[in-house]
């Protein structure tokens, strides 16, 4: 498996984990008092995955597929400083 494939797999996994984490926080009522004490509403939890800037053409070409997956699960993705080949 080439590096681009592994990167895509890792990012795909991160998107799914973010969606599942958001679902857990919204549904796990036993945690809601803790969030409330922090001034947070767990029902408003959103999912975000931050990706380092993709520098290789192969990795960047896969970004469109990742964006579609993220959109399907209502997960926001952001590119941050730093890079990965």
N, CA and C of each residue as an Amber inpcrd file, in Angstrom:
protein
   255
   0.8580000  -1.1800000   0.0000000   0.0000000   0.0000000   0.0000000
   0.8920000   1.2270000   0.0000000   0.6330000   2.1300000  -0.9170000
   1.4120000   3.3540000  -0.9910000   1.0580000   4.3020000   0.1390000
   1.9080000   5.2680000   0.3500000   1.6920000   6.2320000   1.4230000
   0.3600000   6.9460000   1.2870000  -0.0160000   7.3490000   0.0760000
  -1.2820000   8.0530000  -0.1140000  -2.4630000   7.2330000   0.3580000
  -2.4270000   5.9250000   0.0990000  -3.5080000   5.0600000   0.5440000
  -3.5960000   4.9820000   2.0490000  -2.4740000   4.8760000   2.7010000
  -2.4550000   4.8090000   4.1620000  -2.9350000   6.1160000   4.7700000
  -2.5400000   7.2270000   4.1860000  -3.0000000   8.5210000   4.6810000
  -4.5100000   8.6020000   4.5670000  -5.0360000   8.2140000   3.4220000
  -6.4830000   8.2730000   3.2230000  -7.1890000   7.3730000   4.2400000
  -6.6650000   6.1850000   4.4870000  -7.2740000   5.2860000   5.4610000
  -7.2820000   5.9150000   6.8510000  -6.1780000   6.5340000   7.2290000
  -6.1010000   7.1770000   8.5440000  -7.1000000   8.3280000   8.6570000
  -7.2030000   9.1340000   7.6270000  -8.1330000  10.2600000   7.6710000
  -9.5790000   9.7780000   7.6350000  -9.8450000   8.7340000   6.8600000
 -11.2000000   8.1600000   6.8230000 -11.5740000   7.6670000   8.2190000
 -10.6560000   6.9940000   8.8680000 -10.8770000   6.5040000  10.2270000
 -11.1440000   7.6740000  11.1820000 -10.3950000   8.7440000  11.0370000
 -10.5790000   9.9200000  11.9020000 -11.9680000  10.5330000  11.7140000
 -12.4470000  10.5800000  10.4810000 -13.7780000  11.1350000  10.2060000
 -14.8530000  10.2930000  10.8930000 -14.7530000   8.9850000  10.7630000
 -15.7340000   8.0970000  11.3840000 -15.6710000   8.2070000  12.9060000
 -14.4530000   8.2530000  13.4690000 -14.3200000   8.3930000  14.9250000
 -14.8980000   9.7130000  15.4160000 -14.7260000  10.7770000  14.6550000
 -15.2800000  12.0730000  15.0570000 -16.8090000  12.0160000  15.0700000
 -17.3830000  11.3830000  14.0690000 -18.8430000  11.2550000  14.0080000
 -19.3580000  10.4050000  15.1700000 -18.6810000   9.3120000  15.4670000
 -19.0950000   8.4590000  16.5790000 -18.9160000   9.1610000  17.9190000
 -17.8270000   9.9050000  18.0730000 -17.5980000  10.6600000  19.3020000
 -18.6830000  11.6960000  19.5270000 -19.0530000  12.4010000  18.4670000
 -20.1300000  13.3900000  18.5650000 -21.4240000  12.7110000  18.9930000
 -21.7360000  11.5750000  18.3850000 -22.9620000  10.8460000  18.7320000
 -22.9430000  10.4390000  20.2050000 -21.8130000   9.9020000  20.6620000
 -21.7050000   9.4880000  22.0590000 -21.9400000  10.6640000  22.9980000
 -21.2630000  11.7800000  22.7470000 -21.4120000  12.9430000  23.6260000
 -22.8550000  13.4310000  23.6450000 -23.5020000  13.4460000  22.5250000
 -24.8900000  13.9060000  22.4640000 -25.8400000  12.9470000  23.1740000
 -25.5600000  11.6470000  23.1260000 -26.4920000  10.6480000  23.6490000
 -26.1970000  10.1760000  25.0740000 -24.9650000  10.2700000  25.5200000
 -24.5770000   9.7300000  26.8310000 -25.0250000  10.6840000  27.9400000
 -26.2480000  10.5020000  28.3710000 -26.8470000  11.4270000  29.3470000
 -26.0460000  11.5140000  30.6400000 -25.3580000  10.4430000  31.0250000
 -24.5820000  10.4750000  32.2580000 -23.4230000  11.4740000  32.1900000
 -23.0500000  11.9270000  30.9980000 -21.9810000  12.9180000  30.8750000
 -22.5200000  14.3520000  30.8070000 -23.8080000  14.4980000  30.6190000
 -24.3820000  15.8260000  30.3850000 -24.2080000  16.7750000  31.5700000
 -24.2480000  16.2530000  32.7870000 -24.0490000  17.1410000  33.9360000
 -22.6220000  17.6990000  33.9470000 -21.6510000  16.8870000  33.5610000
 -20.2710000  17.3720000  33.5050000 -20.1460000  18.4850000  32.4640000
 -20.6920000  18.2560000  31.2700000 -20.6410000  19.2860000  30.2350000
 -21.3500000  20.5510000  30.7010000 -22.5060000  20.3910000  31.3520000
 -23.2450000  21.5450000  31.8640000 -22.4180000  22.3410000  32.8620000
 -21.6750000  21.6400000  33.7290000 -20.8230000  22.3140000  34.7170000
 -19.7060000  23.1050000  34.0480000 -19.3380000  22.7210000  32.8140000
 -18.3040000  23.4340000  32.0590000 -18.9050000  24.5430000  31.2010000
 -20.2210000  24.7020000  31.2810000 -20.8950000  25.7140000  30.4690000
 -21.1040000  25.2790000  29.0290000 -21.1160000  23.9780000  28.8090000
 -21.2610000  23.4390000  27.4570000 -22.5580000  22.6490000  27.3260000
 -23.1460000  22.6930000  26.1560000 -24.3490000  21.9190000  25.8660000
 -23.9580000  20.7330000  25.0060000 -23.9860000  19.5200000  25.5570000
 -23.5560000  18.3570000  24.7830000 -24.4120000  18.1130000  23.5450000
 -25.6270000  18.5630000  23.5480000 -26.4940000  18.3840000  22.3780000
 -26.0250000  19.2450000  21.2040000 -25.1770000  20.2240000  21.4660000
 -24.6400000  21.0930000  20.4160000 -23.2520000  20.6600000  19.9420000
 -22.7860000  19.5080000  20.4170000 -21.4580000  19.0100000  20.0280000
 -21.3670000  18.8680000  18.5130000 -20.2600000  19.3060000  17.9680000
 -19.9970000  19.1810000  16.5380000 -18.7300000  18.3700000  16.3390000
 -18.5820000  17.8160000  15.1530000 -17.4190000  16.9770000  14.8590000
 -16.4860000  17.7030000  13.8970000 -15.1990000  17.6430000  14.2070000
 -14.1810000  18.2830000  13.3860000 -12.9500000  17.3830000  13.3400000
 -12.3660000  17.2670000  12.1630000 -11.0840000  16.5780000  12.0080000
 -10.1290000  17.5680000  11.3610000  -8.9820000  17.7590000  11.9980000
  -7.9650000  18.6640000  11.4560000  -6.8980000  17.8350000  10.7580000
  -6.6810000  18.1230000   9.4940000  -5.6760000  17.4370000   8.6860000
  -4.4830000  18.3510000   8.4980000  -3.2740000  17.8090000   8.5720000
  -2.1320000  18.6240000   8.1530000  -2.2230000  18.8720000   6.6550000
  -1.5810000  19.9110000   6.2000000  -1.5930000  20.2230000   4.7780000
  -1.0140000  19.0460000   3.9930000  -1.7650000  18.6160000   2.9790000
  -1.3060000  17.5120000   2.1410000  -0.4180000  18.0780000   1.0460000
   0.8100000  17.5870000   0.9640000   1.7620000  18.1780000   0.0260000
   1.9440000  17.3670000  -1.2460000   1.7250000  16.0690000  -1.1870000
   1.9250000  15.2830000  -2.4110000   0.6780000  15.3560000  -3.2830000
   0.8810000  15.2820000  -4.5740000  -0.2430000  15.3250000  -5.5190000
  -1.1790000  14.1400000  -5.2780000  -0.6100000  12.9960000  -4.9820000
  -1.4320000  11.8040000  -4.7450000  -2.3270000  11.9780000  -3.5240000
  -1.7620000  12.4700000  -2.4450000  -2.5570000  12.6780000  -1.2270000
  -3.6260000  13.7330000  -1.4630000  -3.2640000  14.8350000  -2.1250000
  -4.2420000  15.9020000  -2.3950000  -5.3680000  15.4090000  -3.2860000
  -5.0470000  14.4960000  -4.2190000  -6.0770000  14.0020000  -5.1320000
  -7.1400000  13.2000000  -4.3880000  -6.7990000  12.6700000  -3.2500000
  -7.7440000  11.8770000  -2.4580000  -8.5890000  12.7400000  -1.5300000
  -8.2370000  14.0010000  -1.3980000  -8.9430000  14.8830000  -0.4870000
 -10.4190000  15.0320000  -0.8570000 -10.7370000  15.0540000  -2.1300000
 -12.1280000  15.1980000  -2.5580000 -12.9920000  14.0570000  -2.0160000
 -12.4750000  12.8330000  -2.0670000 -13.2100000  11.6910000  -1.5250000
 -13.4080000  11.8240000  -0.0210000 -12.3810000  12.3000000   0.6660000
 -12.4900000  12.4940000   2.1140000 -13.5030000  13.5820000   2.4450000
 -13.5240000  14.6440000   1.6520000 -14.4980000  15.7130000   1.8710000
 -15.9260000  15.1980000   1.6870000 -16.1430000  14.3400000   0.7090000
 -17.4710000  13.7550000   0.4990000 -17.8830000  12.8830000   1.6820000
 -16.9490000  12.0780000   2.1840000 -17.2380000  11.2430000   3.3470000
 -17.5670000  12.1060000   4.5590000 -16.7640000  13.1230000   4.7800000
 -16.9950000  14.0150000   5.9160000 -18.3630000  14.6860000   5.8060000
 -18.7190000  15.1230000   4.6300000 -20.0130000  15.7590000   4.4240000
 -21.1500000  14.7720000   4.7120000 -20.9960000  13.5250000   4.2990000
 -22.0300000  12.5170000   4.5250000 -22.2860000  12.2970000   6.0160000
 -21.2390000  12.4620000   6.8360000 -21.3740000  12.2670000   8.2730000
 -21.4500000  13.5850000   9.0480000 -21.5970000  14.7000000   8.3340000
 -21.6700000  16.0220000   8.9410000 -20.4600000  16.2920000   9.8400000
 -19.2880000  15.9770000   9.3170000 -18.0270000  16.2190000  10.0180000
 -17.2750000  17.2920000   9.2440000 -16.8530000  18.3190000   9.9580000
 -16.0730000  19.3830000   9.3220000 -14.6110000  18.9600000   9.2640000
 -13.9650000  19.2410000   8.1460000 -12.5290000  18.9860000   8.0680000
 -11.8220000  20.3090000   7.7910000 -10.6650000  20.4370000   8.3830000
  -9.8480000  21.6410000   8.2230000  -8.4090000  21.2520000   7.9790000
  -7.7680000  22.0120000   7.1330000  -6.3390000  21.8680000   6.9240000
  -5.6400000  22.8100000   7.8910000  -4.6100000  22.3120000   8.5580000
  -3.8870000  23.1170000   9.5320000  -2.4270000  23.2330000   9.1150000
  -1.6880000  24.0830000   9.8150000  -0.2560000  24.2280000   9.5390000
   0.4550000  22.9070000   9.7360000   1.5320000  22.7710000   9.0640000
   2.2760000  21.5130000   9.0930000   2.0220000  20.8240000   7.7730000
   2.7090000  19.7810000   7.5230000   2.5110000  19.0920000   6.2580000
   2.7300000  17.6060000   6.4390000   2.1950000  16.8860000   5.4860000
   2.3970000  15.4470000   5.4110000   2.4840000  15.0950000   3.9420000
   3.3710000  14.2410000   3.5860000   3.5720000  13.8880000   2.1650000
   2.4000000  13.1070000   1.6230000
